[in-house]
Coordinates of C-alpha atoms in Angstrom, one line a residue:
Chain B
M1 CA -20.9 -265.9 48.6
S2 CA -24.4 -264.1 48.3
W3 CA -23.9 -260.3 47.5
E4 CA -26.0 -257.5 48.1
A5 CA -25.8 -253.9 46.2
V6 CA -26.5 -250.7 47.8
I7 CA -27.3 -248.0 45.6
G8 CA -28.0 -244.1 46.0
L9 CA -29.2 -242.0 43.0
E10 CA -28.2 -238.1 42.8
V11 CA -30.9 -236.7 40.1
H12 CA -30.3 -233.4 38.5
V13 CA -33.5 -231.9 37.6
Q14 CA -33.3 -229.0 35.2
L15 CA -36.0 -226.5 36.3
A16 CA -38.2 -225.2 33.6
T17 CA -37.7 -221.5 34.3
R18 CA -37.6 -219.1 31.3
S19 CA -34.4 -217.1 32.7
K20 CA -31.2 -218.5 34.4
I21 CA -31.0 -218.9 37.9
F22 CA -28.7 -215.9 38.7
S23 CA -29.0 -214.1 35.6
G24 CA -31.7 -212.8 33.1
A25 CA -30.4 -214.8 30.1
S26 CA -32.7 -217.0 28.4
T27 CA -32.6 -220.8 29.0
A28 CA -34.1 -221.9 25.8
F29 CA -32.7 -225.0 24.4
G30 CA -31.0 -225.4 21.1
A31 CA -29.9 -221.7 20.5
E32 CA -26.8 -220.7 18.7
P33 CA -23.6 -221.3 21.0
N34 CA -23.1 -218.9 23.5
S35 CA -25.9 -216.5 22.2
Q36 CA -27.5 -217.1 25.8
A37 CA -24.4 -216.4 27.9
C38 CA -24.6 -213.1 29.3
A39 CA -21.9 -211.3 31.5
V40 CA -23.1 -213.1 34.6
D41 CA -22.9 -216.5 32.9
L42 CA -19.4 -215.7 31.6
G43 CA -18.2 -214.7 35.0
L44 CA -16.9 -211.4 33.9
P45 CA -15.4 -209.0 36.7
G46 CA -17.8 -207.0 38.7
V47 CA -21.2 -208.9 37.8
L48 CA -23.5 -209.9 40.8
P49 CA -25.7 -212.8 40.7
V50 CA -29.6 -212.3 41.6
V51 CA -31.6 -215.4 42.7
N52 CA -34.6 -216.2 40.2
G53 CA -37.9 -216.5 42.6
E54 CA -39.5 -218.9 40.3
A55 CA -36.4 -221.5 40.8
V56 CA -36.8 -221.1 44.4
R57 CA -40.6 -221.7 44.2
M58 CA -40.2 -224.8 42.1
A59 CA -37.5 -226.3 44.7
V60 CA -40.4 -225.5 47.4
K61 CA -42.9 -227.3 45.3
F62 CA -40.7 -230.2 45.0
G63 CA -40.0 -230.5 48.8
L64 CA -43.7 -230.2 49.6
A65 CA -44.4 -233.0 47.0
I66 CA -42.0 -235.3 48.9
G67 CA -43.3 -234.4 52.3
A68 CA -39.9 -232.8 53.1
E69 CA -39.0 -230.1 55.6
I70 CA -38.5 -226.8 53.6
A71 CA -35.6 -224.8 55.3
P72 CA -36.9 -221.4 56.3
F73 CA -33.3 -220.2 55.5
S74 CA -31.0 -221.7 52.9
V75 CA -27.5 -220.5 52.0
F76 CA -25.8 -220.6 48.6
D77 CA -22.1 -221.7 48.7
R78 CA -19.2 -221.7 46.2
K79 CA -18.0 -225.2 45.2
N80 CA -14.6 -224.4 44.0
Y81 CA -13.1 -226.2 40.9
F82 CA -11.4 -225.3 37.6
Y83 CA -12.9 -226.5 34.5
P84 CA -13.6 -224.3 31.5
D85 CA -17.4 -225.1 31.5
L86 CA -17.7 -222.8 34.5
P87 CA -15.7 -219.6 33.9
K88 CA -15.9 -218.4 37.3
G89 CA -13.7 -221.2 38.7
Y90 CA -16.6 -222.2 41.1
Q91 CA -20.2 -223.5 40.9
I92 CA -22.9 -221.7 42.9
S93 CA -24.5 -224.4 44.7
Q94 CA -25.9 -225.3 48.3
F95 CA -23.8 -227.2 50.8
A96 CA -24.4 -226.9 54.6
H97 CA -28.0 -225.5 54.5
P98 CA -30.0 -226.9 51.5
I99 CA -33.4 -225.6 50.7
V100 CA -35.1 -229.0 50.9
G101 CA -34.5 -231.5 53.8
R102 CA -35.4 -235.2 54.2
G103 CA -38.5 -236.5 52.5
E104 CA -39.4 -239.8 50.7
L105 CA -40.7 -240.9 47.3
A106 CA -43.1 -243.7 46.8
V107 CA -41.8 -245.6 43.9
A108 CA -44.0 -247.7 41.6
M109 CA -42.4 -250.9 40.7
P110 CA -43.0 -252.6 37.3
D111 CA -44.8 -255.4 38.9
G112 CA -47.3 -253.1 40.7
S113 CA -45.8 -253.1 44.2
E114 CA -44.6 -250.0 45.7
K115 CA -41.1 -249.1 47.3
I116 CA -40.5 -246.1 49.6
V117 CA -37.1 -244.5 49.0
G118 CA -35.7 -242.1 51.4
I119 CA -34.5 -238.6 49.9
T120 CA -31.7 -237.1 52.0
R121 CA -31.9 -233.5 50.7
A122 CA -32.6 -231.4 47.5
H123 CA -30.5 -228.3 46.8
L124 CA -30.4 -225.6 44.4
E125 CA -27.2 -225.0 41.9
E126 CA -26.5 -223.6 38.6
D127 CA -25.6 -226.0 35.8
A128 CA -22.3 -225.7 33.8
G129 CA -21.5 -225.2 30.2
K130 CA -20.9 -227.9 27.5
S131 CA -17.5 -228.8 26.2
V132 CA -17.0 -230.2 22.6
H133 CA -13.6 -232.1 22.6
D134 CA -13.1 -233.5 19.1
A135 CA -14.3 -230.7 16.6
Y136 CA -11.2 -228.3 17.1
A137 CA -7.7 -229.3 16.3
G138 CA -5.7 -229.3 19.7
M139 CA -8.6 -227.1 21.3
T140 CA -11.9 -227.7 23.5
G141 CA -14.9 -225.8 22.3
I142 CA -17.0 -224.3 25.2
D143 CA -20.7 -223.5 24.8
L144 CA -21.8 -221.4 27.9
N145 CA -25.7 -221.4 26.8
R146 CA -26.4 -224.1 29.6
A147 CA -24.3 -222.4 32.4
G148 CA -26.4 -220.9 35.0
T149 CA -29.5 -223.0 34.1
P150 CA -31.2 -223.7 37.4
L151 CA -30.7 -227.3 38.6
L152 CA -32.4 -229.1 41.6
E153 CA -30.1 -231.8 42.7
V154 CA -31.9 -234.6 44.6
V155 CA -29.8 -236.9 46.8
S156 CA -31.5 -240.2 47.7
E157 CA -30.6 -242.3 50.7
P158 CA -28.8 -245.7 49.8
D159 CA -32.1 -247.4 50.0
I160 CA -31.9 -248.8 46.6
R161 CA -31.0 -252.5 46.0
T162 CA -31.3 -253.4 42.4
P163 CA -30.7 -252.0 39.0
E164 CA -34.6 -252.3 38.4
E165 CA -35.3 -250.3 41.4
A166 CA -33.0 -247.6 40.6
A167 CA -34.6 -247.4 37.2
A168 CA -38.0 -247.2 38.7
Y169 CA -36.7 -244.5 41.0
F170 CA -35.4 -242.5 38.3
R171 CA -38.7 -243.0 36.4
Q172 CA -40.9 -242.0 39.3
M173 CA -38.9 -238.9 39.9
H174 CA -39.3 -238.2 36.0
T175 CA -43.1 -238.7 36.7
L176 CA -43.2 -236.4 39.8
V177 CA -41.4 -233.4 38.3
R178 CA -43.5 -233.4 35.2
Y179 CA -46.8 -233.6 37.5
L180 CA -45.4 -230.6 39.1
G181 CA -44.6 -228.8 36.1
I182 CA -41.1 -228.0 37.4
C183 CA -39.1 -229.8 34.5
D184 CA -39.9 -230.6 30.9
G185 CA -38.5 -234.1 31.5
N186 CA -36.9 -234.3 28.2
L187 CA -34.1 -236.7 28.6
A188 CA -32.6 -236.5 25.3
E189 CA -32.1 -232.7 25.7
G190 CA -30.5 -233.6 29.3
S191 CA -33.2 -232.1 31.3
M192 CA -32.8 -234.9 33.7
R193 CA -29.4 -236.7 34.5
C194 CA -28.3 -239.0 37.2
D195 CA -25.2 -240.1 39.1
A196 CA -25.5 -243.6 40.6
N197 CA -23.5 -244.3 43.8
V198 CA -22.9 -248.2 43.8
S199 CA -21.4 -250.6 46.3
V200 CA -21.7 -254.2 47.1
R201 CA -21.5 -256.2 50.5
E202 CA -22.1 -259.6 51.8
R203 CA -25.7 -260.0 52.0
G204 CA -26.7 -259.3 55.7
A205 CA -23.5 -257.1 56.6
A206 CA -23.9 -254.3 58.6
E207 CA -21.2 -251.9 56.8
F208 CA -21.3 -250.7 53.3
G209 CA -18.7 -251.5 50.9
V210 CA -16.5 -249.0 49.0
R211 CA -18.6 -247.3 46.4
T212 CA -17.9 -246.0 43.0
E213 CA -20.0 -243.2 41.2
I214 CA -21.3 -243.6 37.7
K215 CA -21.7 -240.1 36.3
N216 CA -24.2 -238.4 33.9
I217 CA -26.6 -241.2 32.9
N218 CA -29.6 -239.8 30.9
S219 CA -31.9 -242.6 30.3
F220 CA -34.2 -245.1 32.2
R221 CA -32.6 -247.9 30.4
F222 CA -29.0 -246.7 30.8
V223 CA -29.5 -246.4 34.5
E224 CA -30.6 -249.9 34.8
R225 CA -27.8 -251.3 32.5
A226 CA -24.9 -249.2 33.9
I227 CA -25.8 -250.2 37.5
A228 CA -26.1 -253.9 36.6
Y229 CA -22.7 -253.8 34.9
E230 CA -21.1 -252.1 37.8
I231 CA -22.5 -254.5 40.4
E232 CA -21.2 -257.4 38.4
R233 CA -17.8 -255.7 38.1
Q234 CA -17.4 -255.2 41.7
I235 CA -18.3 -258.6 42.8
D236 CA -15.9 -260.0 40.1
V237 CA -13.1 -257.7 41.6
L238 CA -13.9 -258.8 45.1
E239 CA -14.4 -262.5 44.4
S240 CA -10.9 -262.6 42.8
G241 CA -9.4 -261.1 45.8
G242 CA -9.1 -257.5 44.7
R243 CA -10.5 -254.6 46.4
I244 CA -12.6 -251.6 45.1
V245 CA -11.2 -248.2 44.6
R246 CA -13.4 -245.2 45.3
E247 CA -13.6 -243.5 41.9
T248 CA -15.8 -241.9 39.3
R249 CA -16.8 -243.9 36.4
L250 CA -18.3 -243.3 33.1
Y251 CA -21.0 -245.5 31.6
D252 CA -20.3 -246.3 27.7
H253 CA -23.6 -247.5 26.3
E254 CA -22.3 -248.6 23.0
R255 CA -19.9 -251.0 24.9
D256 CA -22.4 -251.5 27.8
E257 CA -19.6 -251.1 30.4
T258 CA -18.2 -248.4 32.9
R259 CA -14.9 -247.0 32.8
S260 CA -12.8 -245.3 35.3
M261 CA -12.6 -241.4 35.0
R262 CA -10.6 -240.3 37.8
T263 CA -9.9 -241.5 41.6
K264 CA -12.2 -239.4 44.0
E265 CA -9.2 -238.3 46.3
E266 CA -7.8 -236.1 43.6
S267 CA -10.6 -234.2 42.8
D268 CA -12.9 -234.0 45.9
D269 CA -11.4 -230.9 47.4
Y270 CA -14.0 -228.3 46.6
R271 CA -13.4 -226.0 49.5
Y272 CA -17.0 -224.9 49.9
F273 CA -17.8 -221.7 51.5
P274 CA -20.9 -219.4 51.7
D275 CA -21.0 -217.2 48.7
P276 CA -20.7 -213.6 49.9
D277 CA -22.5 -212.3 46.7
L278 CA -25.7 -214.0 47.8
L279 CA -27.7 -213.5 50.7
P280 CA -29.6 -216.3 52.3
V281 CA -33.0 -217.3 50.8
H282 CA -35.8 -216.9 53.3
I283 CA -39.0 -219.1 52.9
D284 CA -41.7 -217.6 54.9
Q285 CA -45.1 -219.3 55.8
A286 CA -47.1 -217.2 53.2
L287 CA -45.0 -218.5 50.4
L288 CA -45.2 -222.1 51.8
E289 CA -48.8 -221.8 51.8
A290 CA -49.1 -220.4 48.4
V291 CA -46.9 -223.1 46.8
R292 CA -48.9 -225.8 48.6
E293 CA -52.2 -224.6 47.2
E294 CA -50.7 -225.1 43.7
L295 CA -49.8 -228.7 44.3
P296 CA -51.7 -231.1 42.1
E297 CA -52.8 -234.6 42.6
L298 CA -49.5 -236.4 43.0
P299 CA -48.6 -239.5 41.1
A300 CA -48.8 -242.0 44.1
A301 CA -52.1 -240.5 45.3
R302 CA -53.6 -240.9 41.8
R303 CA -52.3 -244.5 41.6
H304 CA -54.0 -245.4 44.7
R305 CA -57.3 -243.7 43.6
Y306 CA -57.2 -245.6 40.5
V307 CA -56.9 -249.0 42.2
E308 CA -59.3 -248.1 45.1
T309 CA -62.1 -245.9 43.5
L310 CA -61.8 -247.3 39.8
G311 CA -61.1 -250.8 40.6
L312 CA -58.0 -250.9 38.3
S313 CA -54.8 -253.3 38.8
A314 CA -51.7 -252.0 40.4
Y315 CA -50.1 -252.5 37.2
D316 CA -52.6 -250.6 35.0
A317 CA -52.9 -247.6 37.6
G318 CA -49.0 -247.5 37.5
W319 CA -48.9 -247.4 33.9
L320 CA -51.7 -244.9 33.2
T321 CA -50.4 -242.4 35.8
Q322 CA -46.7 -242.4 34.7
E323 CA -47.5 -239.4 32.3
P324 CA -49.8 -236.5 33.5
E325 CA -51.2 -236.3 30.1
T326 CA -51.9 -240.0 29.7
A327 CA -53.8 -239.9 33.1
A328 CA -55.6 -236.8 32.0
Y329 CA -56.7 -238.6 28.7
F330 CA -57.8 -241.7 30.6
E331 CA -59.9 -239.7 33.1
A332 CA -61.6 -237.9 30.1
V333 CA -62.5 -241.2 28.6
V334 CA -64.1 -242.4 32.1
A335 CA -65.7 -239.0 32.6
A336 CA -67.5 -239.3 29.2
G337 CA -68.9 -242.5 30.4
G338 CA -66.4 -245.1 29.6
D339 CA -66.2 -248.1 31.8
A340 CA -62.9 -247.7 33.8
K341 CA -61.5 -251.3 33.2
L342 CA -62.2 -251.1 29.4
S343 CA -61.0 -247.6 29.0
A344 CA -57.9 -248.6 30.7
N345 CA -57.5 -251.5 28.1
W346 CA -58.2 -249.3 25.2
V347 CA -55.7 -246.6 26.3
M348 CA -53.1 -249.0 27.2
G349 CA -53.5 -251.2 24.1
E350 CA -54.9 -249.7 20.7
L351 CA -54.5 -246.2 21.5
S352 CA -51.0 -246.3 22.8
A353 CA -50.0 -248.6 19.9
A354 CA -51.4 -246.3 17.4
L355 CA -49.6 -243.2 19.1
N356 CA -46.4 -245.3 19.1
R357 CA -46.8 -246.2 15.4
D358 CA -47.5 -242.8 14.2
E359 CA -45.1 -241.2 16.8
R360 CA -47.8 -238.9 18.1
A361 CA -48.3 -237.4 21.7
I362 CA -51.4 -238.3 23.4
T363 CA -52.3 -234.6 23.7
D364 CA -52.3 -234.9 19.8
S365 CA -54.3 -238.0 19.5
P366 CA -56.7 -238.1 16.4
V367 CA -59.2 -240.2 18.5
T368 CA -60.6 -238.0 21.3
P369 CA -61.6 -239.2 24.8
D370 CA -65.2 -238.7 24.0
Q371 CA -64.8 -240.8 20.8
L372 CA -63.1 -243.6 22.6
A373 CA -65.8 -243.5 25.3
G374 CA -68.4 -243.8 22.6
L375 CA -66.7 -246.8 21.1
I376 CA -66.6 -248.3 24.4
A377 CA -70.3 -247.8 25.0
R378 CA -71.0 -249.6 21.6
L379 CA -68.8 -252.3 22.7
Q380 CA -70.9 -252.6 25.8
D381 CA -74.2 -252.6 24.3
D382 CA -73.0 -255.5 22.0
T383 CA -73.3 -253.4 18.7
L384 CA -69.6 -254.2 18.2
S385 CA -67.5 -257.2 18.6
S386 CA -64.1 -256.8 19.9
R387 CA -63.0 -257.2 16.1
T388 CA -65.3 -254.6 14.8
A389 CA -64.4 -252.4 17.5
K390 CA -60.8 -252.4 16.2
T391 CA -62.1 -251.6 12.8
L392 CA -64.0 -248.6 14.1
F393 CA -60.9 -247.5 15.9
E394 CA -59.0 -247.3 12.7
G395 CA -61.6 -245.5 11.2
L396 CA -61.8 -242.9 14.1
W397 CA -58.0 -242.7 13.9
A398 CA -58.2 -241.9 10.2
G399 CA -60.9 -239.2 10.7
E400 CA -63.8 -241.0 9.1
G401 CA -66.3 -239.4 11.3
E402 CA -68.1 -240.0 14.4
V403 CA -68.6 -243.4 16.1
D404 CA -72.2 -244.1 14.9
E405 CA -71.4 -242.7 11.5
I406 CA -68.5 -245.3 11.0
I407 CA -70.3 -248.1 12.4
E408 CA -73.1 -247.4 9.7
A409 CA -70.8 -246.4 6.9
R410 CA -68.6 -249.5 7.3
G411 CA -71.5 -251.7 8.2
L412 CA -69.8 -252.9 11.6
K413 CA -72.9 -253.7 13.3
Q414 CA -72.6 -257.2 14.9
V415 CA -75.2 -259.9 13.6
S416 CA -77.1 -260.8 16.5
D417 CA -80.0 -261.8 14.7
T418 CA -80.2 -265.5 15.7
G419 CA -82.4 -266.7 12.5
E420 CA -79.8 -265.1 10.1
L421 CA -76.8 -266.4 12.0
K422 CA -78.4 -269.9 12.3
A423 CA -78.9 -270.0 8.5
I424 CA -75.2 -269.2 8.0
V425 CA -74.1 -271.7 10.5
E426 CA -76.2 -274.4 8.9
R427 CA -74.8 -273.6 5.6
V428 CA -71.1 -273.8 6.9
V429 CA -72.0 -277.0 8.6
A430 CA -73.5 -278.3 5.5
D431 CA -70.5 -277.3 3.2
N432 CA -68.0 -279.2 5.2
P433 CA -69.2 -282.6 5.8
G434 CA -65.4 -284.0 6.4
Q435 CA -64.7 -281.5 9.4
V436 CA -68.1 -282.5 10.7
E437 CA -67.1 -286.1 10.8
Q438 CA -63.8 -285.2 12.5
F439 CA -65.7 -283.3 15.0
R440 CA -68.0 -285.8 15.9
A441 CA -65.2 -288.5 16.1
G442 CA -63.9 -286.3 19.1
K443 CA -61.5 -283.7 17.4
D444 CA -62.7 -280.7 19.4
K445 CA -60.2 -278.4 17.6
V446 CA -62.1 -278.6 14.5
L447 CA -64.7 -276.1 16.2
G448 CA -62.1 -273.4 15.6
F449 CA -62.4 -274.0 12.1
F450 CA -66.1 -273.6 11.9
V451 CA -66.1 -270.6 14.0
G452 CA -63.7 -269.2 11.5
Q453 CA -65.8 -270.0 8.6
V454 CA -68.8 -268.3 10.3
M455 CA -66.7 -265.2 11.1
K456 CA -65.6 -265.0 7.4
A457 CA -69.0 -265.5 6.1
T458 CA -70.1 -262.5 8.3
Q459 CA -67.1 -260.4 7.9
G460 CA -66.4 -260.6 11.6
K461 CA -69.6 -259.1 12.5
A462 CA -71.2 -262.2 14.3
N463 CA -71.3 -262.5 18.0
P464 CA -68.8 -264.9 18.9
K465 CA -70.7 -266.2 21.8
Q466 CA -73.7 -266.8 19.9
V467 CA -71.7 -268.3 17.0
N468 CA -70.3 -271.0 19.6
E469 CA -73.7 -271.7 20.8
L470 CA -75.2 -272.2 17.5
L471 CA -72.3 -274.4 16.2
Q472 CA -72.4 -276.7 19.2
E473 CA -76.1 -277.1 18.7
A474 CA -75.8 -277.9 14.8
L475 CA -72.8 -280.1 15.2
K476 CA -74.5 -282.5 17.6
P477 CA -74.9 -285.9 15.9
Chain D
M1 CA 2.0 -224.9 63.7
A2 CA -0.5 -226.1 61.0
D3 CA 0.8 -228.5 58.3
I4 CA 0.4 -226.7 55.0
D5 CA 0.6 -228.6 51.8
L6 CA 1.5 -225.7 49.5
P7 CA 1.9 -227.7 46.4
H8 CA -1.7 -229.1 46.7
L9 CA -3.2 -225.9 47.5
C10 CA -1.2 -224.3 44.4
R11 CA -2.5 -227.3 42.1
L12 CA -6.2 -226.8 43.5
A13 CA -5.9 -222.9 42.9
Q14 CA -4.2 -223.4 39.4
L15 CA -1.1 -221.2 40.7
A16 CA 2.4 -221.6 39.8
L17 CA 4.5 -219.9 42.4
D18 CA 8.4 -219.4 42.2
G19 CA 10.5 -219.9 45.4
A20 CA 10.0 -216.4 46.8
E21 CA 6.4 -216.3 46.0
A22 CA 6.0 -219.4 47.7
D23 CA 7.8 -218.4 50.9
A24 CA 5.6 -215.5 51.0
A25 CA 2.4 -217.3 50.4
R26 CA 3.5 -219.7 53.0
A27 CA 3.9 -217.0 55.7
D28 CA 0.8 -215.6 54.9
L29 CA -1.2 -218.7 55.3
E30 CA 0.7 -219.5 58.6
R31 CA -0.6 -216.2 59.8
I32 CA -4.3 -216.7 58.6
I33 CA -4.4 -220.2 60.2
D34 CA -2.9 -218.7 63.4
M35 CA -5.8 -216.3 63.3
V36 CA -8.2 -218.9 62.8
D37 CA -6.8 -220.7 65.7
R38 CA -7.2 -217.8 68.0
M39 CA -10.8 -217.5 67.0
Q40 CA -11.4 -221.1 67.9
A41 CA -10.8 -220.2 71.3
F42 CA -13.9 -218.2 71.8
D43 CA -16.8 -219.9 73.4
T44 CA -19.5 -220.0 70.4
D45 CA -22.1 -222.2 72.3
G46 CA -25.4 -220.8 71.6
V47 CA -24.2 -218.4 68.9
E48 CA -26.3 -218.9 65.7
P49 CA -24.0 -219.6 62.6
L50 CA -24.0 -216.7 60.3
A51 CA -23.7 -217.1 56.5
H52 CA -23.7 -213.6 55.9
P53 CA -22.8 -210.3 57.6
L54 CA -26.0 -208.7 56.4
G55 CA -28.9 -209.6 58.6
T56 CA -31.4 -209.7 55.7
A57 CA -32.5 -212.1 53.0
A58 CA -32.2 -212.3 49.4
R59 CA -34.5 -210.4 47.3
L60 CA -35.8 -212.8 44.6
R61 CA -36.0 -211.7 41.1
P62 CA -39.0 -212.4 38.7
D63 CA -38.4 -215.0 35.9
E64 CA -38.1 -213.0 33.0
V65 CA -35.4 -212.8 30.2
T66 CA -33.8 -209.6 30.7
E67 CA -30.4 -210.1 29.0
Q68 CA -29.9 -209.7 25.3
V69 CA -26.7 -211.1 24.7
D70 CA -24.1 -209.5 22.2
R71 CA -22.0 -212.5 21.5
D72 CA -19.6 -210.7 19.0
R73 CA -18.9 -208.0 21.8
F74 CA -18.2 -210.7 24.4
Q75 CA -16.0 -212.8 22.1
A76 CA -13.9 -210.0 21.1
L77 CA -12.4 -210.4 24.6
A78 CA -11.6 -214.1 24.2
P79 CA -8.2 -215.2 23.1
A80 CA -9.7 -217.7 20.5
V81 CA -13.1 -218.4 19.3
Q82 CA -14.6 -220.5 16.3
D83 CA -18.2 -221.1 15.2
G84 CA -19.5 -219.1 18.2
M85 CA -17.7 -221.4 20.6
Y86 CA -15.1 -220.1 22.9
L87 CA -11.9 -222.3 22.4
V88 CA -9.4 -223.2 25.3
P89 CA -6.5 -225.5 25.4
R90 CA -7.7 -229.2 24.9
V91 CA -9.3 -230.5 28.2
V92 CA -9.4 -234.2 28.3
E93 CA -11.6 -236.0 30.5

């Protein structure tokens, strides 16, 4: 039997405000436990929440970026449940009237294609605190610094069909919120987490199967692996005659498996009702227009521009636009005169490898966009070969000076003087009579040996095309 | 009369009611549900849903850190603390 998975993601985006969504406590990461949990966050009697306007603006910005309708009035509700990481006994969220309505996201797939995923809604809510289970004998430690941090929960339509698409969607969401500047995108610090709803059905069936929810995944790789595991598990259960139970599962990345946490029927009784402490949020036309003015060029538009006006492949365009800083660097190289395709190759190749190796951010690159453009210009005017260009790059990286200084100092100029090269070629041919005979006997591969010898003699500075031509000439019987 | 699952409601609300308290709570709930039933009889076609009785919108606060947390003072209220953490009876996921 052929199976098809149906996947929807709920992504929690921590909004990059300075203060919390309903209190004036700081949201800075990494503070001493509970040093940023004020009376409102602790749920002490008599306190009142007041909405952070910046969190509202950020939600509106997101909504406009996905082409969604922004609700002129949205309402905060209480989602009631008991867990010590939210001492009020409820989480303030939005249920019936979320701030952001239906929209869509154009997701760049790894193969360069694009998939449109529908977004059902996005709503504002407060984050919960953190529980520490194993450090205290018989007790659980609670750190409420994170309680009250603004979250935007983005719910997708069940439009996703494979683990790869799910990972690409999560990645695209990450790219978008970083472009918008509404989230720092730091997955390791939990700034973005996602829950995945997964079900399988016979291919072509109209109805969805029973779904499970995998909670709290915080890496692109784990999203893909957790969903892949869960799809396999559900197919195994169904093929061996069992049935899927609606439940919440947890992904254990060390064992690469999902485990049951609790069955849904037990816990899903949140008794939402409008929070009487909070008035509805009104978004007027003036605010909408002001936020619209602030929208940057969005990732999909930038991707399309790179393909259409710079002539890059869809893959390269997707790669370069993933992080706004990378795109800015690339565009600075092009603005400084770098050929678009060569600039893309150097940013994606040599530069990105060096940044990875030295664990540096592109904003902190020792090689500036101007220098990279200069290197590319010297490559194009044949001063450098691809090999000496790499040597020059190393020199720039090490801070040895500007492009032409290093070419001079390290003697990187390509030898294109035909007379000089010809002499070297003839000497190499004369010095290796055995190989000459082999070549003349039809062993074409020996040509590589000669090219290597010439390159060695010129310390890599010979123009390879010229070397080839001269060798062919000299080796003729 | 509505079917009230009192044990379930008590579990959700984390309440342990003894016999007399449970009877009183049940009677209260029945009266509340009766009132809601009577409200259902009104014709609300064309009436806009109201989330809040005040007809105004929320005032938005500027994004500024205004709260300096005196942790020791707050933690003096808690039954158990350690290393800056509030301690609660073990919660197992």
